[in-house]
Amino acid sequence: MPGQNKWILLLLAGVLLLVLALPVSGPKEQETEGTKKETEVEEDYASQAEEKLERILTQMEGAGKVKVMITLSSSSEKVVEKDEETSQDESQNSTSETTVYEETADRGQTPYVAKELTPAVEGVVVLCEGGDEPVVVQQITEAVEALFPVESHKIKVVKMK
């Protein structure tokens, strides 16, 4: 019997070492998929904004054909809803936050997203046929400033060839 216990212990130790030595790739793949989805959302946001801006500026008098490129300085941000509890003692105040979760049929519990902030626009380049006319350049710059929170020095309007 004592010899048999040693063999069982050795077998269990071997199995434990084998399990510990196996690579775990599940969470890394999920992170990569999440990052890919985030990048795709940002690219979609930028391309949709570019298309809308091109359609508007093409209709502007003197602009002619228009191509637009928008760069983003940050990614989109999801703000998660939290419950906040505050308690007061005689000598100190304490606050605790708890994330609010929602039940979904396919993914179980996920944090409840209260709002999603769009990516920040860093710069805009506009190529247009009327890009050599100062009046057109000024109007396009003002239009872009009205649509996006971008300073005029981060907007470049140039003539298309």
N, CA and C of each residue as an Amber inpcrd file, in Angstrom:
protein
   483
   0.8020000  -1.1970000   0.0000000   0.0000000   0.0000000   0.0000000
   0.8580000   1.2810000   0.0000000   1.8720000   1.4180000   0.8850000
   2.6640000   2.6460000   0.8830000   3.3400000   2.8920000  -0.4610000
   3.7830000   1.8740000  -1.1440000   4.3990000   2.0470000  -2.4470000
   3.3980000   2.5050000  -3.4860000   2.1660000   2.0340000  -3.3620000
   1.1090000   2.4210000  -4.3030000   0.7600000   3.9030000  -4.1430000
   0.7530000   4.4320000  -2.9190000   0.4710000   5.8500000  -2.6540000
   1.5330000   6.7500000  -3.2960000   2.8000000   6.2610000  -3.2550000
   3.8710000   7.0480000  -3.8800000   3.6530000   7.1660000  -5.3820000
   3.2540000   6.0640000  -6.0140000   3.0070000   6.0800000  -7.4520000
   1.8370000   7.0000000  -7.8000000   0.8030000   6.9810000  -7.0050000
  -0.3610000   7.8450000  -7.2420000   0.0420000   9.3000000  -7.0890000
   0.8290000   9.5920000  -6.0470000   1.3000000  10.9680000  -5.8450000
   2.1860000  11.4170000  -7.0060000   3.0830000  10.5320000  -7.4580000
   3.9420000  10.8770000  -8.5970000   3.1190000  11.1040000  -9.8580000
   2.1160000  10.2710000 -10.0800000   1.2450000  10.4200000 -11.2420000
   0.4810000  11.7440000 -11.1870000  -0.0730000  12.0690000 -10.0200000
  -0.8070000  13.3320000  -9.8600000   0.1220000  14.5410000 -10.0370000
   1.3450000  14.4520000  -9.5100000   2.3100000  15.5440000  -9.6730000
   2.6600000  15.7240000 -11.1490000   2.8150000  14.6190000 -11.8650000
   3.1080000  14.6910000 -13.3020000   1.9780000  15.3270000 -14.0780000
   0.7480000  14.9530000 -13.7670000  -0.4190000  15.5470000 -14.4240000
  -0.4890000  17.0420000 -14.1190000  -0.2270000  17.4140000 -12.8680000
  -0.2470000  18.8290000 -12.4800000   0.8100000  19.6170000 -13.2620000
   2.0210000  19.0690000 -13.3640000   3.0680000  19.7470000 -14.1330000
   2.7010000  19.8650000 -15.6040000   2.0720000  18.8430000 -16.1420000
   1.6430000  18.8690000 -17.5350000   0.6020000  19.9570000 -17.7670000
  -0.3580000  20.0730000 -16.8630000  -1.4060000  21.0930000 -16.9800000
  -0.8020000  22.4900000 -16.8690000   0.1340000  22.6640000 -15.9520000
   0.7630000  23.9760000 -15.7810000   1.6340000  24.3520000 -16.9810000
   2.1850000  23.3730000 -17.6590000   3.0740000  23.6460000 -18.7890000
   2.3180000  23.9580000 -20.0780000   1.0400000  23.6090000 -20.1560000
   0.2720000  23.8560000 -21.3770000   0.0530000  25.3500000 -21.5820000
   0.2240000  25.8460000 -22.8190000  -0.0060000  27.2800000 -23.0820000
  -1.4920000  27.6000000 -23.0410000  -1.7870000  28.7750000 -22.5340000
  -3.1700000  29.2510000 -22.4760000  -3.2970000  30.3820000 -23.4660000
  -4.1780000  30.2380000 -24.4790000  -4.2950000  31.2700000 -25.5100000
  -5.6900000  31.8760000 -25.5900000  -6.6190000  31.4210000 -24.7980000
  -7.9950000  31.9060000 -24.8670000  -8.1370000  33.4110000 -24.6420000
  -7.7240000  33.9510000 -23.4930000  -7.9070000  35.3780000 -23.2420000
  -7.1450000  36.2710000 -24.2090000  -5.9400000  35.8660000 -24.6500000
  -5.1750000  36.6860000 -25.5810000  -5.9250000  36.8290000 -26.8940000
  -6.5420000  35.7320000 -27.3610000  -7.3090000  35.7970000 -28.5980000
  -8.4900000  36.7280000 -28.4460000  -9.1390000  36.6780000 -27.2910000
 -10.2890000  37.5520000 -27.0630000  -9.8500000  39.0040000 -27.0380000
  -8.6990000  39.2880000 -26.4050000  -8.1860000  40.6620000 -26.3760000
  -7.9150000  41.1600000 -27.7810000  -7.2950000  40.3090000 -28.5980000
  -6.9810000  40.6880000 -29.9660000  -8.2540000  40.9590000 -30.7470000
  -9.2700000  40.1020000 -30.5760000 -10.5390000  40.3120000 -31.2660000
 -11.1820000  41.6150000 -30.8200000 -11.1210000  41.9160000 -29.5090000
 -11.6890000  43.1620000 -29.0020000 -10.9690000  44.3700000 -29.5550000
  -9.6390000  44.2870000 -29.6370000  -8.8500000  45.3830000 -30.1870000
  -9.1590000  45.5700000 -31.6620000  -9.3160000  44.4520000 -32.4070000
  -9.6580000  44.5440000 -33.8210000 -11.0100000  45.2080000 -33.9950000
 -11.9830000  44.8290000 -33.1770000 -13.3180000  45.4120000 -33.2810000
 -13.2620000  46.9030000 -32.9920000 -12.4640000  47.2980000 -31.9720000
 -12.3350000  48.7130000 -31.6270000 -11.7260000  49.4990000 -32.7890000
 -10.6890000  48.9530000 -33.4060000 -10.0360000  49.6100000 -34.5370000
 -10.9980000  49.7430000 -35.7040000 -11.7850000  48.6830000 -35.9600000
 -12.7570000  48.7250000 -37.0440000 -13.8170000  49.7890000 -36.7840000
 -14.2620000  49.9240000 -35.5370000 -15.2590000  50.9370000 -35.1940000
 -14.7000000  52.3300000 -35.4320000 -13.4430000  52.5490000 -35.0340000
 -12.8140000  53.8550000 -35.2310000 -12.6470000  54.1690000 -36.7160000
 -12.2200000  53.1640000 -37.5020000 -12.0600000  53.3750000 -38.9380000
 -13.4120000  53.6560000 -39.5850000 -14.4460000  52.9500000 -39.1440000
 -15.7950000  53.1920000 -39.6620000 -16.2440000  54.6150000 -39.3340000
 -15.9750000  55.0540000 -38.1000000 -16.3640000  56.4050000 -37.6970000
 -15.6690000  57.4320000 -38.5820000 -14.3580000  57.2680000 -38.7830000
 -13.5950000  58.2190000 -39.6000000 -14.0690000  58.1950000 -41.0430000
 -14.2810000  57.0140000 -41.6160000 -14.6920000  56.9520000 -43.0270000
 -16.1070000  57.4980000 -43.2220000 -16.9950000  57.2600000 -42.2710000
 -18.3420000  57.8260000 -42.3880000 -18.3070000  59.3490000 -42.2850000
 -17.4860000  59.8650000 -41.3690000 -17.3600000  61.3210000 -41.2340000
 -16.7520000  61.9200000 -42.4970000 -15.7590000  61.2470000 -43.0770000
 -15.1490000  61.7290000 -44.3170000 -16.1660000  61.7700000 -45.4510000
 -16.9540000  60.7140000 -45.5930000 -17.9610000  60.6690000 -46.6570000
 -19.0050000  61.7720000 -46.4990000 -19.4910000  61.9750000 -45.2810000
 -20.4860000  63.0320000 -45.0470000 -19.9030000  64.4060000 -45.3450000
 -18.6690000  64.6310000 -44.8860000 -18.0320000  65.9250000 -45.1150000
 -17.7950000  66.1580000 -46.6100000 -17.3860000  65.1220000 -47.3340000
 -17.1930000  65.2510000 -48.7870000 -18.5030000  65.6290000 -49.4720000
 -19.6050000  64.9680000 -49.0760000 -20.9000000  65.2800000 -49.6950000
 -21.3140000  66.7210000 -49.4360000 -21.0880000  67.2150000 -48.2470000
 -21.4570000  68.5950000 -47.9060000 -20.5690000  69.5870000 -48.6580000
 -19.2560000  69.3760000 -48.6100000 -18.3320000  70.3360000 -49.2170000
 -18.4270000  70.3460000 -50.7410000 -18.7750000  69.2170000 -51.3570000
 -18.9400000  69.1750000 -52.8100000 -20.0580000  70.1060000 -53.2540000
 -21.0450000  70.2960000 -52.4140000 -22.1730000  71.1610000 -52.7470000
 -21.8640000  72.6370000 -52.5050000 -20.7370000  72.9320000 -51.8770000
 -20.3580000  74.3110000 -51.5960000 -19.9040000  74.9860000 -52.8910000
 -20.3560000  76.2090000 -53.0970000 -20.0270000  76.9430000 -54.3170000
 -18.5230000  77.1700000 -54.4260000 -17.9690000  76.7870000 -55.5740000
 -16.5570000  77.0030000 -55.8470000 -15.6500000  75.8640000 -55.4120000
 -16.1680000  74.8910000 -54.6530000 -15.3190000  73.8040000 -54.1550000
 -15.0190000  72.7780000 -55.2360000 -15.9960000  72.4360000 -56.0710000
 -15.8000000  71.4050000 -57.0930000 -15.7230000  70.0250000 -56.4700000
 -14.9180000  69.1490000 -57.0800000 -14.7260000  67.8100000 -56.5300000
 -13.9570000  67.9220000 -55.2220000 -14.2900000  67.0380000 -54.2680000
 -13.6800000  67.1170000 -52.9350000 -13.2890000  65.7220000 -52.4530000
 -12.1290000  65.6140000 -51.8290000 -11.6840000  64.4200000 -51.1160000
 -11.2720000  64.8640000 -49.7250000 -11.6230000  64.0730000 -48.7140000
 -11.3580000  64.4510000 -47.3310000 -10.6550000  63.3160000 -46.6020000
  -9.7030000  63.6790000 -45.7220000  -9.0710000  62.7210000 -44.8210000
  -9.1570000  63.2750000 -43.4050000  -9.6410000  62.4330000 -42.4950000
  -9.7660000  62.8270000 -41.0930000  -8.8780000  61.9060000 -40.2630000
  -8.0690000  62.4940000 -39.3690000  -7.2670000  61.6960000 -38.4410000
  -7.8550000  61.8340000 -37.0440000  -7.7720000  60.7360000 -36.2970000
  -8.3180000  60.7020000 -34.9370000  -7.1770000  60.6660000 -33.9320000
  -7.3190000  61.4140000 -32.8400000  -6.2580000  61.4380000 -31.8350000
  -6.5090000  60.4450000 -30.7130000  -7.7300000  59.9810000 -30.5580000
  -8.0230000  59.0230000 -29.4960000  -9.0800000  58.0490000 -29.9690000
  -9.2190000  56.9930000 -29.2300000 -10.2130000  55.9920000 -29.5860000
 -11.5440000  56.3210000 -28.9340000 -12.5750000  55.5750000 -29.3080000
 -13.8680000  55.7600000 -28.6670000 -13.7760000  55.2520000 -27.2360000
 -14.6410000  55.7480000 -26.3880000 -14.6040000  55.3980000 -24.9710000
 -16.0090000  55.0610000 -24.5080000 -16.1100000  53.9530000 -23.7860000
 -17.3960000  53.5440000 -23.2320000 -17.4050000  53.8870000 -21.7500000
 -18.4510000  54.5860000 -21.3140000 -18.5920000  54.9580000 -19.9140000
 -19.5490000  53.9690000 -19.2730000 -19.0380000  53.2310000 -18.2830000
 -19.8090000  52.1850000 -17.6200000 -20.5780000  52.7850000 -16.4480000
 -21.8250000  52.3610000 -16.2990000 -22.6800000  52.8310000 -15.1990000
 -22.2170000  52.2080000 -13.8880000 -22.1370000  53.0220000 -12.8330000
 -21.7190000  52.5300000 -11.5170000 -22.6670000  53.0380000 -10.4450000
 -22.9210000  52.1660000  -9.4710000 -23.6580000  52.5660000  -8.2700000
 -22.6420000  53.0600000  -7.2570000 -22.9500000  54.1850000  -6.6230000
 -22.0170000  54.7540000  -5.6590000 -22.6930000  54.8150000  -4.2960000
 -21.9980000  54.2890000  -3.2810000 -22.5100000  54.3200000  -1.9190000
 -21.5660000  55.1500000  -1.0630000 -22.1370000  56.0610000  -0.2970000
 -21.3460000  56.9110000   0.5860000 -21.7890000  56.6770000   2.0200000
 -20.7990000  56.4870000   2.8980000 -21.1270000  56.3140000   4.3180000
 -20.2840000  57.2840000   5.1280000 -20.8600000  57.7600000   6.2200000
 -20.1650000  58.7400000   7.0660000 -20.0670000  58.2100000   8.4900000
 -18.8590000  58.2660000   9.0110000 -18.6230000  58.0010000  10.4260000
 -18.3140000  59.3400000  11.0630000 -18.0930000  59.3180000  12.3560000
 -17.7530000  60.5750000  13.0340000 -16.4300000  61.1460000  12.5290000
 -15.4740000  60.2750000  12.2380000 -14.1480000  60.7680000  11.8790000
 -13.8350000  60.7210000  10.3880000 -14.5770000  59.9270000   9.6050000
 -14.2210000  59.8170000   8.1920000 -15.4350000  59.5270000   7.3170000
 -15.2780000  59.8740000   6.0450000 -16.2780000  59.5550000   5.0180000
 -15.6900000  58.4800000   4.1220000 -16.5150000  57.5540000   3.6520000
 -16.0250000  56.5460000   2.7230000 -17.0180000  56.3780000   1.5770000
 -16.4710000  56.1200000   0.4040000 -17.2910000  55.9460000  -0.7910000
 -16.8900000  54.6400000  -1.4530000 -17.8740000  53.8960000  -1.9270000
 -17.5810000  52.6730000  -2.6670000 -18.4020000  52.6610000  -3.9500000
 -17.8050000  52.1440000  -5.0150000 -18.4770000  52.0720000  -6.3070000
 -18.6440000  50.6190000  -6.7100000 -19.7830000  50.3120000  -7.3130000
 -20.0640000  48.9720000  -7.8180000 -20.5420000  49.0960000  -9.2540000
 -19.9370000  48.3330000 -10.1440000 -20.3240000  48.3640000 -11.5550000
 -21.6930000  47.7220000 -11.7340000 -22.5350000  48.3480000 -12.5470000
 -23.8590000  47.8220000 -12.8490000 -23.7370000  46.8800000 -14.0460000
 -24.3160000  45.6850000 -13.9220000 -24.2660000  44.6940000 -14.9990000
 -25.6490000  44.4710000 -15.5720000 -25.6820000  44.0680000 -16.8530000
 -26.9360000  43.7010000 -17.4860000 -26.8280000  42.2680000 -17.9830000
 -27.9440000  41.5660000 -17.9830000 -27.9800000  40.1810000 -18.4490000
 -28.2540000  40.1630000 -19.9440000 -27.4490000  39.4190000 -20.6900000
 -27.7070000  39.2110000 -22.1140000 -27.8010000  37.7150000 -22.3570000
 -28.6320000  37.3340000 -23.2920000 -28.8670000  35.9170000 -23.5540000
 -27.6190000  35.2160000 -24.0890000 -26.8510000  35.9040000 -24.9330000
 -25.7140000  35.2460000 -25.5670000 -24.4020000  35.3760000 -24.8030000
 -24.2130000  36.4500000 -24.0280000 -22.9170000  36.6650000 -23.3680000
 -22.9860000  36.6580000 -21.8480000 -24.1310000  36.3940000 -21.2540000
 -24.2340000  36.4030000 -19.7960000 -24.2630000  37.8180000 -19.2670000
 -23.5050000  38.0710000 -18.2030000 -23.4690000  39.4070000 -17.6020000
 -22.4050000  40.2620000 -18.2770000 -22.7900000  41.4730000 -18.6720000
 -21.8430000  42.4350000 -19.2260000 -22.0730000  43.7800000 -18.5410000
 -21.0220000  44.5920000 -18.4000000 -21.2060000  45.9040000 -17.7790000
 -22.1880000  46.7560000 -18.5840000 -23.0390000  47.5020000 -17.8880000
 -24.0110000  48.3680000 -18.5430000 -23.3020000  49.6410000 -18.9890000
 -23.3160000  49.9020000 -20.2920000 -22.6630000  51.0830000 -20.8620000
 -23.6670000  52.2350000 -20.8510000 -23.3730000  53.2690000 -20.0520000
 -24.2640000  54.4170000 -19.9340000 -24.1940000  55.3000000 -21.1720000
 -22.9860000  55.4910000 -21.7050000 -22.8190000  56.2780000 -22.9230000
 -21.5030000  55.9090000 -23.5740000 -21.4090000  56.1860000 -24.8680000
 -20.1840000  55.9230000 -25.6140000 -19.7290000  57.2300000 -26.2530000
 -18.5000000  57.6200000 -25.9420000 -17.9400000  58.8610000 -26.4720000
 -17.2380000  58.5680000 -27.7910000 -17.4950000  59.3910000 -28.7880000
 -16.8860000  59.1920000 -30.0980000 -15.4110000  59.5810000 -30.0590000
 -14.6210000  59.0480000 -30.9880000 -13.1980000  59.4060000 -31.0210000
 -13.0050000  60.9050000 -31.2860000 -11.9160000  61.4520000 -30.7770000
 -11.6070000  62.8720000 -30.9690000 -10.9140000  63.0780000 -32.3140000
 -11.3860000  64.0560000 -33.0800000 -10.7910000  64.3850000 -34.3750000
  -9.5560000  65.2530000 -34.1310000  -8.4180000  64.8490000 -34.7110000
  -7.1760000  65.5900000 -34.5130000  -6.8840000  66.5380000 -35.6580000
  -7.1710000  66.1090000 -36.8800000  -6.8570000  66.9550000 -38.0210000
  -7.6970000  66.5840000 -39.2360000  -7.8300000  67.5600000 -40.1540000
  -8.6290000  67.3510000 -41.3600000  -7.8630000  67.9300000 -42.5480000
  -7.7580000  67.1250000 -43.6160000  -7.1780000  67.5970000 -44.8660000
  -8.2700000  67.5240000 -45.9260000  -8.4430000  68.6270000 -46.6610000
  -9.4510000  68.6890000 -47.7110000  -8.7560000  69.0070000 -49.0300000
  -8.9000000  68.1010000 -49.9880000  -8.4260000  68.3470000 -51.3480000
  -9.6410000  68.7330000 -52.1720000  -9.5610000  69.8710000 -52.8750000
 -10.7010000  70.2760000 -53.7010000 -10.2110000  71.0520000 -54.9190000
 -11.0540000  71.0550000 -55.9430000 -10.6950000  71.7490000 -57.1800000
 -10.5600000  73.2520000 -56.9630000 -11.3380000  73.8040000 -56.0350000
 -11.2890000  75.2460000 -55.7660000 -10.3540000  75.6090000 -54.6360000
  -9.4030000  74.7110000 -54.2990000  -8.5040000  74.9190000 -53.1730000
  -7.5090000  76.0410000 -53.3320000  -7.4440000  76.6820000 -54.5240000
  -6.5320000  77.8040000 -54.7100000  -7.2390000  79.1480000 -54.5520000
  -8.5450000  79.1130000 -54.3070000  -9.3220000  80.3440000 -54.1040000
  -9.4180000  80.6420000 -52.5990000  -8.9020000  81.7940000 -52.1510000
  -8.9090000  82.1250000 -50.7220000 -10.3090000  82.1100000 -50.0890000
 -11.3160000  82.5380000 -50.8260000 -12.6790000  82.5600000 -50.2860000
 -13.1760000  81.1290000 -50.0300000 -12.9080000  80.2450000 -50.9710000
 -13.3210000  78.8400000 -50.8330000 -12.5790000  78.1950000 -49.6630000
 -11.2760000  78.4490000 -49.5540000 -10.4780000  77.8980000 -48.4570000
 -11.0430000  78.3580000 -47.1180000 -11.3750000  79.6320000 -47.0020000
 -11.9230000  80.1850000 -45.7600000 -13.2770000  79.5430000 -45.4280000
 -14.1430000  79.4010000 -46.4290000 -15.4550000  78.8070000 -46.1930000
 -15.3490000  77.3350000 -45.7760000 -14.4660000  76.6040000 -46.4170000
 -14.2880000  75.1890000 -46.0570000 -13.7190000  75.0730000 -44.6430000
 -12.7340000  75.9010000 -44.3260000 -12.1520000  75.8810000 -42.9780000
 -13.2170000  76.1710000 -41.9290000 -14.0460000  77.1780000 -42.1590000
 -15.1080000  77.5200000 -41.2100000 -16.1410000  76.4030000 -41.1020000
 -16.4550000  75.7530000 -42.2190000 -17.4120000  74.6450000 -42.1890000
 -16.8770000  73.4810000 -41.3610000 -15.6010000  73.1480000 -41.5530000
 -14.9990000  72.0500000 -40.7890000 -14.9550000  72.4000000 -39.3070000
 -14.6070000  73.6460000 -38.9830000 -14.5880000  74.0830000 -37.5780000
 -15.9760000  73.9930000 -36.9510000 -17.0160000  74.2650000 -37.7480000
 -18.3790000  74.2000000 -37.2250000 -18.8210000  72.7610000 -36.9710000
 -18.3130000  71.8280000 -37.7570000 -18.7310000  70.4340000 -37.6330000
 -17.8980000  69.6310000 -36.6360000 -16.6260000  69.9570000 -36.4980000
 -15.7320000  69.2030000 -35.6220000 -15.0170000  70.1600000 -34.6730000
 -14.7010000  69.6930000 -33.4640000 -13.9560000  70.5480000 -32.5260000
 -12.4620000  70.5640000 -32.8550000 -12.1300000  71.1930000 -33.9900000
 -10.7510000  71.2360000 -34.4720000 -10.3700000  72.6950000 -34.6910000
  -9.1560000  73.0640000 -34.2330000  -8.6780000  74.4310000 -34.4480000
  -8.3180000  74.6110000 -35.9210000  -8.3710000  75.8590000 -36.3750000
  -8.1410000  76.1390000 -37.7940000  -6.7350000  75.7460000 -38.2570000
  -5.7390000  75.7790000 -37.3730000  -4.3880000  75.4010000 -37.7870000
  -4.2410000  73.8830000 -37.9860000  -5.2640000  73.1160000 -37.6290000
  -5.2430000  71.6660000 -37.8530000  -6.1410000  71.2760000 -39.0260000
  -6.5370000  72.2660000 -39.8190000  -7.3290000  72.0480000 -41.0210000
  -6.5210000  72.5640000 -42.2020000  -6.3160000  71.7100000 -43.1830000
  -5.5460000  72.1150000 -44.3640000  -6.4080000  71.9030000 -45.6060000
  -6.5910000  72.9860000 -46.3750000  -7.3450000  72.9280000 -47.6180000
  -6.3620000  73.1810000 -48.7540000  -6.2890000  72.2410000 -49.7120000
  -5.3710000  72.3660000 -50.8390000  -6.0650000  72.0800000 -52.1410000
  -5.4670000  72.5960000 -53.2320000  -6.0390000  72.4130000 -54.5650000
  -5.7670000  70.9980000 -55.0470000  -6.8140000  70.3920000 -55.6190000
  -6.7030000  69.0590000 -56.1930000  -6.1230000  69.1680000 -57.5880000
  -5.2780000  68.2020000 -58.0000000  -4.7400000  68.2660000 -59.3600000
  -5.6730000  67.6450000 -60.3700000
